PDB file of C-alpha atoms in Angstrom:
ATOM      1  CA  MET Q  10      99.952 114.557  67.610  1.00  0.00           C
ATOM      2  CA  PRO Q  11      96.239 114.225  66.745  1.00  0.00           C
ATOM      3  CA  ASP Q  12      95.648 112.519  70.128  1.00  0.00           C
ATOM      4  CA  LEU Q  13      97.369 115.381  71.957  1.00  0.00           C
ATOM      5  CA  LEU Q  14      95.362 118.007  70.097  1.00  0.00           C
ATOM      6  CA  GLU Q  15      92.110 116.181  70.731  1.00  0.00           C
ATOM      7  CA  GLY Q  16      92.884 115.559  74.413  1.00  0.00           C
ATOM      8  CA  MET Q  17      93.933 119.161  74.957  1.00  0.00           C
ATOM      9  CA  GLU Q  18      91.037 120.468  72.860  1.00  0.00           C
ATOM     10  CA  ILE Q  19      93.248 122.921  70.984  1.00  0.00           C
ATOM     11  CA  SER Q  20      94.235 123.501  67.394  1.00  0.00           C
ATOM     12  CA  ARG Q  21      97.648 122.682  65.954  1.00  0.00           C
ATOM     13  CA  GLY Q  22      98.479 126.407  65.816  1.00  0.00           C
ATOM     14  CA  SER Q  23      97.536 126.927  69.461  1.00  0.00           C
ATOM     15  CA  PHE Q  24      99.623 123.916  70.415  1.00  0.00           C
ATOM     16  CA  TYR Q  25     102.760 125.275  68.759  1.00  0.00           C
ATOM     17  CA  LYS Q  26     102.179 128.737  70.236  1.00  0.00           C
ATOM     18  CA  ALA Q  27     101.903 127.267  73.719  1.00  0.00           C
ATOM     19  CA  PHE Q  28     104.543 124.548  73.612  1.00  0.00           C
ATOM     20  CA  VAL Q  29     106.666 124.940  70.451  1.00  0.00           C
ATOM     21  CA  ASP Q  30     106.896 121.135  70.106  1.00  0.00           C
ATOM     22  CA  LYS Q  31     106.047 117.792  71.746  1.00  0.00           C
ATOM     23  CA  ARG Q  32     109.124 118.034  73.949  1.00  0.00           C
ATOM     24  CA  GLY Q  33     107.741 121.270  75.372  1.00  0.00           C
ATOM     25  CA  VAL Q  34     104.552 119.425  76.312  1.00  0.00           C
ATOM     26  CA  TYR Q  35     106.596 116.646  77.903  1.00  0.00           C
ATOM     27  CA  LEU Q  36     108.648 119.086  79.981  1.00  0.00           C
ATOM     28  CA  ARG Q  37     105.559 121.036  81.018  1.00  0.00           C
ATOM     29  CA  ALA Q  38     103.785 117.801  82.011  1.00  0.00           C
ATOM     30  CA  LEU Q  39     106.835 116.787  84.058  1.00  0.00           C
ATOM     31  CA  ASP Q  40     106.873 120.204  85.768  1.00  0.00           C
ATOM     32  CA  VAL Q  41     103.175 119.924  86.651  1.00  0.00           C
ATOM     33  CA  TYR Q  42     103.635 116.367  87.938  1.00  0.00           C
ATOM     34  CA  ILE Q  43     106.579 117.454  90.104  1.00  0.00           C
ATOM     35  CA  GLU Q  44     104.769 120.474  91.565  1.00  0.00           C
ATOM     36  CA  ASP Q  45     101.728 118.317  92.307  1.00  0.00           C
ATOM     37  CA  ALA Q  46     103.887 115.720  94.089  1.00  0.00           C
ATOM     38  CA  ILE Q  47     105.537 118.374  96.282  1.00  0.00           C
ATOM     39  CA  ARG Q  48     102.194 120.017  97.084  1.00  0.00           C
ATOM     40  CA  LYS Q  49     100.537 116.693  98.020  1.00  0.00           C
ATOM     41  CA  LEU Q  50     103.433 115.644 100.237  1.00  0.00           C
ATOM     42  CA  GLY Q  51     103.445 119.017 101.980  1.00  0.00           C
ATOM     43  CA  GLU Q  52      99.714 118.762 102.638  1.00  0.00           C
ATOM     44  CA  ILE Q  53     100.072 115.256 104.084  1.00  0.00           C
ATOM     45  CA  LEU Q  54     103.013 116.193 106.289  1.00  0.00           C
ATOM     46  CA  HIS Q  55     101.196 119.227 107.702  1.00  0.00           C
ATOM     47  CA  ALA Q  56      97.756 117.633 108.138  1.00  0.00           C
ATOM     48  CA  ASN Q  57      98.648 115.748 111.301  1.00  0.00           C
ATOM     49  CA  PRO Q  58      99.914 117.453 114.475  1.00  0.00           C
ATOM     50  CA  SER Q  59     102.275 114.497 114.870  1.00  0.00           C
ATOM     51  CA  PRO Q  60     105.034 114.788 112.230  1.00  0.00           C
ATOM     52  CA  LYS Q  61     106.008 111.158 112.805  1.00  0.00           C
ATOM     53  CA  ALA Q  62     102.436 110.000 112.161  1.00  0.00           C
ATOM     54  CA  ALA Q  63     102.299 112.274 109.113  1.00  0.00           C
ATOM     55  CA  ILE Q  64     105.432 110.652 107.671  1.00  0.00           C
ATOM     56  CA  ARG Q  65     103.847 107.235 108.206  1.00  0.00           C
ATOM     57  CA  GLU Q  66     100.688 108.480 106.453  1.00  0.00           C
ATOM     58  CA  ALA Q  67     102.756 109.706 103.495  1.00  0.00           C
ATOM     59  CA  PHE Q  68     104.341 106.265 103.222  1.00  0.00           C
ATOM     60  CA  SER Q  69     100.964 104.540 103.553  1.00  0.00           C
ATOM     61  CA  ARG Q  70      99.743 106.508 100.553  1.00  0.00           C
ATOM     62  CA  GLN Q  71     102.831 105.430  98.649  1.00  0.00           C
ATOM     63  CA  VAL Q  72     101.833 101.820  99.301  1.00  0.00           C
ATOM     64  CA  GLU Q  73      98.663 102.441  97.324  1.00  0.00           C
ATOM     65  CA  GLU Q  74     100.565 104.106  94.480  1.00  0.00           C
ATOM     66  CA  SER Q  75     103.295 101.453  94.438  1.00  0.00           C
ATOM     67  CA  SER Q  76     101.286  98.249  94.356  1.00  0.00           C
ATOM     68  CA  GLY Q  77      98.486  96.622  92.426  1.00  0.00           C
ATOM     69  CA  LYS Q  78      97.226  98.183  89.200  1.00  0.00           C
ATOM     70  CA  GLU Q  79      98.351 101.667  90.261  1.00  0.00           C
ATOM     71  CA  GLY Q  80     101.887 100.407  90.845  1.00  0.00           C
ATOM     72  CA  LEU Q  81     102.015  98.818  87.404  1.00  0.00           C
ATOM     73  CA  ARG Q  82     101.295 102.209  85.828  1.00  0.00           C
ATOM     74  CA  GLY Q  83     104.427 103.531  87.424  1.00  0.00           C
ATOM     75  CA  CYS Q  84     105.592 106.977  88.367  1.00  0.00           C
ATOM     76  CA  PHE Q  85     106.214 109.598  85.684  1.00  0.00           C
ATOM     77  CA  VAL Q  86     109.372 110.785  87.458  1.00  0.00           C
ATOM     78  CA  VAL Q  87     110.817 107.291  87.906  1.00  0.00           C
ATOM     79  CA  LEU Q  88     110.013 106.374  84.308  1.00  0.00           C
ATOM     80  CA  SER Q  89     111.538 109.631  83.075  1.00  0.00           C
ATOM     81  CA  ALA Q  90     114.659 109.117  85.176  1.00  0.00           C
ATOM     82  CA  VAL Q  91     115.187 105.586  83.918  1.00  0.00           C
ATOM     83  CA  GLU Q  92     114.595 106.558  80.306  1.00  0.00           C
ATOM     84  CA  MET Q  93     116.170 110.010  80.044  1.00  0.00           C
ATOM     85  CA  LEU Q  94     118.987 110.294  82.593  1.00  0.00           C
ATOM     86  CA  PRO Q  95     121.810 111.156  82.520  1.00  0.00           C
ATOM     87  CA  VAL Q  96     121.838 112.197  78.855  1.00  0.00           C
ATOM     88  CA  ASP Q  97     118.959 114.701  79.002  1.00  0.00           C
ATOM     89  CA  GLU Q  98     120.200 117.640  81.061  1.00  0.00           C
ATOM     90  CA  GLU Q  99     116.822 119.409  81.282  1.00  0.00           C
ATOM     91  CA  VAL Q 100     115.043 116.336  82.618  1.00  0.00           C
ATOM     92  CA  SER Q 101     118.000 115.506  84.870  1.00  0.00           C
ATOM     93  CA  ALA Q 102     117.897 118.976  86.442  1.00  0.00           C
ATOM     94  CA  ARG Q 103     114.149 118.743  87.047  1.00  0.00           C
ATOM     95  CA  ILE Q 104     114.342 115.337  88.692  1.00  0.00           C
ATOM     96  CA  ALA Q 105     117.371 116.264  90.807  1.00  0.00           C
ATOM     97  CA  ARG Q 106     115.495 119.381  91.958  1.00  0.00           C
ATOM     98  CA  LEU Q 107     112.429 117.265  92.813  1.00  0.00           C
ATOM     99  CA  PHE Q 108     114.477 114.863  94.921  1.00  0.00           C
ATOM    100  CA  ARG Q 109     116.139 117.770  96.764  1.00  0.00           C
ATOM    101  CA  ARG Q 110     112.747 119.349  97.431  1.00  0.00           C
ATOM    102  CA  LEU Q 111     111.285 116.049  98.658  1.00  0.00           C
ATOM    103  CA  GLN Q 112     114.266 115.671 100.981  1.00  0.00           C
ATOM    104  CA  ASP Q 113     113.737 119.234 102.232  1.00  0.00           C
ATOM    105  CA  VAL Q 114     110.079 118.560 103.002  1.00  0.00           C
ATOM    106  CA  TYR Q 115     110.866 115.327 104.830  1.00  0.00           C
ATOM    107  CA  ALA Q 116     113.801 116.926 106.687  1.00  0.00           C
ATOM    108  CA  ALA Q 117     111.510 119.699 107.942  1.00  0.00           C
ATOM    109  CA  ALA Q 118     109.011 117.105 109.213  1.00  0.00           C
ATOM    110  CA  ILE Q 119     111.830 115.169 110.889  1.00  0.00           C
ATOM    111  CA  ILE Q 120     113.090 118.331 112.619  1.00  0.00           C
ATOM    112  CA  ARG Q 121     109.543 119.018 113.892  1.00  0.00           C
ATOM    113  CA  ALA Q 122     109.278 115.415 115.122  1.00  0.00           C
ATOM    114  CA  GLN Q 123     112.661 115.672 116.845  1.00  0.00           C
ATOM    115  CA  ALA Q 124     111.578 118.888 118.591  1.00  0.00           C
ATOM    116  CA  LEU Q 125     108.460 117.077 119.852  1.00  0.00           C
ATOM    117  CA  GLY Q 126     110.489 114.087 121.045  1.00  0.00           C
ATOM    118  CA  GLU Q 127     108.943 111.741 118.458  1.00  0.00           C
ATOM    119  CA  ILE Q 128     112.199 110.966 116.637  1.00  0.00           C
ATOM    120  CA  ASP Q 129     115.682 110.616 118.075  1.00  0.00           C
ATOM    121  CA  PRO Q 130     117.303 114.067 117.883  1.00  0.00           C
ATOM    122  CA  GLY Q 131     120.669 112.373 117.359  1.00  0.00           C
ATOM    123  CA  LEU Q 132     119.646 111.265 113.870  1.00  0.00           C
ATOM    124  CA  ASP Q 133     120.777 113.500 111.040  1.00  0.00           C
ATOM    125  CA  GLU Q 134     117.597 114.842 109.439  1.00  0.00           C
ATOM    126  CA  ARG Q 135     119.171 115.218 105.967  1.00  0.00           C
ATOM    127  CA  THR Q 136     120.457 111.646 105.885  1.00  0.00           C
ATOM    128  CA  LEU Q 137     117.165 110.282 107.171  1.00  0.00           C
ATOM    129  CA  ALA Q 138     115.207 112.372 104.645  1.00  0.00           C
ATOM    130  CA  ARG Q 139     117.417 111.127 101.799  1.00  0.00           C
ATOM    131  CA  PHE Q 140     116.865 107.556 103.020  1.00  0.00           C
ATOM    132  CA  LEU Q 141     113.088 108.057 103.026  1.00  0.00           C
ATOM    133  CA  VAL Q 142     113.088 109.467  99.484  1.00  0.00           C
ATOM    134  CA  CYS Q 143     115.214 106.528  98.317  1.00  0.00           C
ATOM    135  CA  GLN Q 144     112.767 104.081  99.876  1.00  0.00           C
ATOM    136  CA  ILE Q 145     109.813 105.686  98.140  1.00  0.00           C
ATOM    137  CA  GLN Q 146     111.512 105.680  94.749  1.00  0.00           C
ATOM    138  CA  GLY Q 147     112.483 102.045  95.232  1.00  0.00           C
ATOM    139  CA  MET Q 148     108.874 101.207  96.065  1.00  0.00           C
ATOM    140  CA  ARG Q 149     107.754 102.919  92.870  1.00  0.00           C
ATOM    141  CA  VAL Q 150     110.230 100.883  90.801  1.00  0.00           C
ATOM    142  CA  LEU Q 151     109.132  97.638  92.458  1.00  0.00           C
ATOM    143  CA  GLY Q 152     105.534  98.635  91.786  1.00  0.00           C
ATOM    144  CA  LYS Q 153     106.256  98.323  88.067  1.00  0.00           C
ATOM    145  CA  THR Q 154     107.009  94.643  88.665  1.00  0.00           C
ATOM    146  CA  GLY Q 155     103.591  94.040  90.183  1.00  0.00           C
ATOM    147  CA  ALA Q 156     104.529  94.403  93.848  1.00  0.00           C
ATOM    148  CA  ASP Q 157     101.991  92.973  96.271  1.00  0.00           C
ATOM    149  CA  ARG Q 158     100.274  95.468  98.605  1.00  0.00           C
ATOM    150  CA  ASP Q 159     101.038  93.414 101.745  1.00  0.00           C
ATOM    151  CA  ASP Q 160     104.712  93.067 100.781  1.00  0.00           C
ATOM    152  CA  THR Q 161     104.885  96.803 100.138  1.00  0.00           C
ATOM    153  CA  ARG Q 162     103.324  97.549 103.550  1.00  0.00           C
ATOM    154  CA  ALA Q 163     105.916  95.276 105.170  1.00  0.00           C
ATOM    155  CA  MET Q 164     108.689  97.218 103.397  1.00  0.00           C
ATOM    156  CA  VAL Q 165     107.234 100.462 104.734  1.00  0.00           C
ATOM    157  CA  ASP Q 166     107.171  99.124 108.290  1.00  0.00           C
ATOM    158  CA  PHE Q 167     110.798  98.100 107.937  1.00  0.00           C
ATOM    159  CA  ALA Q 168     111.863 101.358 106.279  1.00  0.00           C
ATOM    160  CA  LEU Q 169     110.273 103.457 109.024  1.00  0.00           C
ATOM    161  CA  LYS Q 170     112.033 101.609 111.894  1.00  0.00           C
ATOM    162  CA  PRO Q 171     114.637 104.419 112.215  1.00  0.00           C
ATOM    163  CA  LEU Q 172     111.787 106.719 113.241  1.00  0.00           C
ATOM    164  CA  ASP Q 173     111.036 104.582 116.318  1.00  0.00           C
TER     165      ASP Q 173
END
């Protein structure tokens, strides 16, 4: 608790007014992390006029977050899911909502790419989006084992083959 108060630069009374308890801080931190992840992905997927290239860029960034020292740190969502699910309903709901939102963002990019002729329109965008989210989460888990950057890039190339 002293580390939290010092890091947040607030008094014990202010802490309990704002968060009630340490769990409140944890849930708020998870909410912020989730919103930041959705915002960053949305920015990446809209930064390139080619949705297919934007998806590849999003995966390239995941390589950096899923390998080397960064990968060893892990992902707050993955670590929370492994530790807290399925017994913690509040955390479970947050993580399920995140995965649905990630799938929605990817599905929208896939639909744009299909309309531009970049991705086969016969592919189901929801299934493909779910597949992409699964690949990213798997990369994040492997990152905790010290995944090599080149191996992770090779996984990305393989995972994105359905987009070709």
